[in-house]
Amino acid sequence: MAHITAGITSSHVPAIGAAIDLGKTDEDYWKPAFAGFDWTKEWIMKPENKPDVVILVYNDHASAFDMNLIPTFAIGCADEFQPADEGWGPRPVPVVKNHADLAWHIAQSCILDEFDMTIINKMDVDHGLTVPLSLMFGEPEAWPCKIIPLAVNVVTYPPPTGNRCYNLGRAIRDAVESFPEDLKVQVWGTGGMSHQLQGTRAGLINAEWDQKFLDDLSADPERLRTMPHIEYLREAGSEGIELVMWLIMRGALGDKVKELHRHYHVAASNTALGHIVLEPQD
Amino acid sequence: MKQDIHEYLAELEDIPGTRVYTTKRARKGYWVNQFAMSLMTKENRDRWRADEKAYLDEWPMTEEQKQALLDRDYDKLLDLGGNIYFLAKVFSTDRKSYLQAVSTMTGMSEEDYRNMMLSGGRSPEGLRSKSKGY
């Protein structure tokens, strides 16, 4: 039987992808941002930890979805997905190979569980998905596991509530645990932490609020799942709303979790970079 | 559990220096954003670079929206319904980063903005709410 073995979160700042692709990770500006991923890179490739499949929760940044179609939750079900051309040409990263059997199984199971998922086959994946893969796995010839893309609308308001995201995580856990193949599955939540990319308030960072958010992923997930959107916006900036996606990861891990690793760095481009590794305890 | 939609939308307008991408803005900026999306292919980028105005005239936008795009006035484009993730296709085509484009909206130089980010970013103090002033 498949089971969820860990949850990982990470910001997905596009400039991080550019720094990796252009070989700038050793520059003074970037060194401290990347250093916090060394632990995870080693941990994740140990045989007991290495996932067979990652369910990668991210938001599409107007790459696969334009204003014509705005799905709240879209699960990628094709066999593979190409890196998107976001204006600079596609990132030179491997093709994303899906575990399509598990993806379709999750889609069916979640729909029966009253989560009306959008199923998508033809989709290019942007920095929201590929930057976390680069952070965790470096620059391999091929990604070392299968990846199920789960795109969440956090661009056009309203995005899903934190509670809805958390409950979707629970439904995903039930779906994974009813899949007959013996698989280690991780759920990753990406985006955040505090950042604002617009107007005179651009550059907002709230380290205290971010750290409390990281604390409460293990200490008080109830506070996070009931947090209204306006708090994310006021405290963590207009793009800080991406953090609702972390709650899908958290909901998938069950009631109790253990924090294995944490990294927080200001700033990566416009953004407070946050990263955590959690293990389910039940 | 369900929040009142009118209260929800009113709160979104209460944040200083922020235009949340509501459906009202999305409708206003539909063609600005769809135009920006079109720059995801090299062929369209080449056509845009060759003659920006001619390329813009293919899209049913207002003259004000077209002018703001020609001026790369991102702050104004947000007022006119643009969204930063769509507009990113325009500044990426110009070979500008998010940091460079975003800094133009702040009234700061790129260098000052970059230095502010390196020293911890902008504090939310006093910038959380227009009505409550905290």
PDB file of C-alpha atoms in Angstrom, chain B residues 17-113:
ATOM      1  CA  GLY B  17      -0.439  50.337  -1.535  1.00  0.00           C
ATOM      2  CA  THR B  18      -2.064  47.080  -2.639  1.00  0.00           C
ATOM      3  CA  ARG B  19      -4.442  46.140  -5.447  1.00  0.00           C
ATOM      4  CA  VAL B  20      -5.641  42.633  -4.796  1.00  0.00           C
ATOM      5  CA  TYR B  21      -6.435  40.801  -8.041  1.00  0.00           C
ATOM      6  CA  THR B  22     -10.178  40.511  -7.588  1.00  0.00           C
ATOM      7  CA  THR B  23     -12.558  39.461 -10.356  1.00  0.00           C
ATOM      8  CA  LYS B  24     -13.419  43.142 -10.865  1.00  0.00           C
ATOM      9  CA  ARG B  25      -9.768  43.898 -11.718  1.00  0.00           C
ATOM     10  CA  ALA B  26      -9.446  40.676 -13.670  1.00  0.00           C
ATOM     11  CA  ARG B  27     -12.346  41.655 -15.924  1.00  0.00           C
ATOM     12  CA  LYS B  28     -10.959  45.143 -16.474  1.00  0.00           C
ATOM     13  CA  GLY B  29      -7.520  43.845 -17.370  1.00  0.00           C
ATOM     14  CA  TYR B  30      -8.565  40.747 -19.307  1.00  0.00           C
ATOM     15  CA  TRP B  31      -6.917  41.759 -22.585  1.00  0.00           C
ATOM     16  CA  VAL B  32      -3.842  43.298 -20.928  1.00  0.00           C
ATOM     17  CA  ASN B  33      -3.210  39.958 -19.301  1.00  0.00           C
ATOM     18  CA  GLN B  34      -4.063  37.861 -22.349  1.00  0.00           C
ATOM     19  CA  PHE B  35      -1.721  40.033 -24.432  1.00  0.00           C
ATOM     20  CA  ALA B  36       1.048  39.494 -21.867  1.00  0.00           C
ATOM     21  CA  MET B  37       0.434  35.730 -22.007  1.00  0.00           C
ATOM     22  CA  SER B  38       0.983  35.792 -25.770  1.00  0.00           C
ATOM     23  CA  LEU B  39       4.654  36.672 -25.161  1.00  0.00           C
ATOM     24  CA  MET B  40       5.288  33.114 -24.016  1.00  0.00           C
ATOM     25  CA  THR B  41       6.293  32.146 -27.549  1.00  0.00           C
ATOM     26  CA  LYS B  42       9.450  33.325 -29.267  1.00  0.00           C
ATOM     27  CA  GLU B  43       7.534  34.099 -32.435  1.00  0.00           C
ATOM     28  CA  ASN B  44       5.262  36.571 -30.624  1.00  0.00           C
ATOM     29  CA  ARG B  45       8.153  38.074 -28.668  1.00  0.00           C
ATOM     30  CA  ASP B  46       9.938  38.756 -31.938  1.00  0.00           C
ATOM     31  CA  ARG B  47       6.845  40.429 -33.401  1.00  0.00           C
ATOM     32  CA  TRP B  48       6.380  42.509 -30.231  1.00  0.00           C
ATOM     33  CA  ARG B  49      10.016  43.602 -30.254  1.00  0.00           C
ATOM     34  CA  ALA B  50       9.878  44.500 -33.948  1.00  0.00           C
ATOM     35  CA  ASP B  51       6.930  46.904 -33.545  1.00  0.00           C
ATOM     36  CA  GLU B  52       5.359  47.181 -30.095  1.00  0.00           C
ATOM     37  CA  LYS B  53       2.553  49.530 -31.074  1.00  0.00           C
ATOM     38  CA  ALA B  54       1.505  47.482 -34.083  1.00  0.00           C
ATOM     39  CA  TYR B  55       1.458  44.328 -31.973  1.00  0.00           C
ATOM     40  CA  LEU B  56      -0.628  46.048 -29.273  1.00  0.00           C
ATOM     41  CA  ASP B  57      -3.137  47.262 -31.857  1.00  0.00           C
ATOM     42  CA  GLU B  58      -4.059  43.645 -32.514  1.00  0.00           C
ATOM     43  CA  TRP B  59      -5.573  43.469 -29.022  1.00  0.00           C
ATOM     44  CA  PRO B  60      -8.897  45.038 -27.964  1.00  0.00           C
ATOM     45  CA  MET B  61      -7.407  47.169 -25.173  1.00  0.00           C
ATOM     46  CA  THR B  62      -8.041  50.776 -24.220  1.00  0.00           C
ATOM     47  CA  GLU B  63      -5.510  53.361 -25.451  1.00  0.00           C
ATOM     48  CA  GLU B  64      -4.637  54.002 -21.800  1.00  0.00           C
ATOM     49  CA  GLN B  65      -3.753  50.348 -21.307  1.00  0.00           C
ATOM     50  CA  LYS B  66      -1.679  50.305 -24.482  1.00  0.00           C
ATOM     51  CA  GLN B  67       0.194  53.454 -23.462  1.00  0.00           C
ATOM     52  CA  ALA B  68       0.923  52.053 -19.991  1.00  0.00           C
ATOM     53  CA  LEU B  69       2.362  48.928 -21.625  1.00  0.00           C
ATOM     54  CA  LEU B  70       4.518  50.986 -23.994  1.00  0.00           C
ATOM     55  CA  ASP B  71       5.701  53.016 -20.964  1.00  0.00           C
ATOM     56  CA  ARG B  72       6.296  49.851 -18.881  1.00  0.00           C
ATOM     57  CA  ASP B  73       4.319  51.663 -16.175  1.00  0.00           C
ATOM     58  CA  TYR B  74       3.642  48.608 -14.025  1.00  0.00           C
ATOM     59  CA  ASP B  75       2.032  50.534 -11.210  1.00  0.00           C
ATOM     60  CA  LYS B  76      -0.510  52.040 -13.590  1.00  0.00           C
ATOM     61  CA  LEU B  77      -1.036  48.671 -15.259  1.00  0.00           C
ATOM     62  CA  LEU B  78      -2.115  47.253 -11.892  1.00  0.00           C
ATOM     63  CA  ASP B  79      -4.729  50.043 -11.703  1.00  0.00           C
ATOM     64  CA  LEU B  80      -5.878  49.083 -15.185  1.00  0.00           C
ATOM     65  CA  GLY B  81      -6.406  45.432 -14.289  1.00  0.00           C
ATOM     66  CA  GLY B  82      -2.979  43.987 -14.989  1.00  0.00           C
ATOM     67  CA  ASN B  83      -1.633  41.195 -12.812  1.00  0.00           C
ATOM     68  CA  ILE B  84       2.036  40.906 -11.919  1.00  0.00           C
ATOM     69  CA  TYR B  85       2.367  37.253 -12.973  1.00  0.00           C
ATOM     70  CA  PHE B  86       0.985  38.089 -16.415  1.00  0.00           C
ATOM     71  CA  LEU B  87       3.002  41.312 -16.673  1.00  0.00           C
ATOM     72  CA  ALA B  88       6.072  39.209 -15.861  1.00  0.00           C
ATOM     73  CA  LYS B  89       5.982  38.041 -19.486  1.00  0.00           C
ATOM     74  CA  VAL B  90       6.499  41.668 -20.551  1.00  0.00           C
ATOM     75  CA  PHE B  91       9.445  42.378 -18.255  1.00  0.00           C
ATOM     76  CA  SER B  92      10.961  38.947 -18.871  1.00  0.00           C
ATOM     77  CA  THR B  93      10.877  39.743 -22.593  1.00  0.00           C
ATOM     78  CA  ASP B  94      12.738  42.967 -21.689  1.00  0.00           C
ATOM     79  CA  ARG B  95      15.239  40.744 -19.830  1.00  0.00           C
ATOM     80  CA  LYS B  96      14.320  42.331 -16.496  1.00  0.00           C
ATOM     81  CA  SER B  97      13.940  40.386 -13.263  1.00  0.00           C
ATOM     82  CA  TYR B  98      11.005  40.528 -10.852  1.00  0.00           C
ATOM     83  CA  LEU B  99      13.160  42.576  -8.501  1.00  0.00           C
ATOM     84  CA  GLN B 100      13.942  45.126 -11.190  1.00  0.00           C
ATOM     85  CA  ALA B 101      10.323  45.424 -12.334  1.00  0.00           C
ATOM     86  CA  VAL B 102       8.848  45.474  -8.832  1.00  0.00           C
ATOM     87  CA  SER B 103      11.281  48.151  -7.629  1.00  0.00           C
ATOM     88  CA  THR B 104       9.898  50.565 -10.257  1.00  0.00           C
ATOM     89  CA  MET B 105       6.585  50.659  -8.379  1.00  0.00           C
ATOM     90  CA  THR B 106       8.064  51.726  -5.056  1.00  0.00           C
ATOM     91  CA  GLY B 107       9.479  55.167  -5.801  1.00  0.00           C
ATOM     92  CA  MET B 108      12.910  53.801  -4.837  1.00  0.00           C
ATOM     93  CA  SER B 109      15.908  53.218  -7.068  1.00  0.00           C
ATOM     94  CA  GLU B 110      16.636  49.593  -7.948  1.00  0.00           C
ATOM     95  CA  GLU B 111      19.769  49.715  -5.811  1.00  0.00           C
ATOM     96  CA  ASP B 112      17.989  51.168  -2.775  1.00  0.00           C
ATOM     97  CA  TYR B 113      15.202  48.607  -3.119  1.00  0.00           C
TER      98      TYR B 113
END
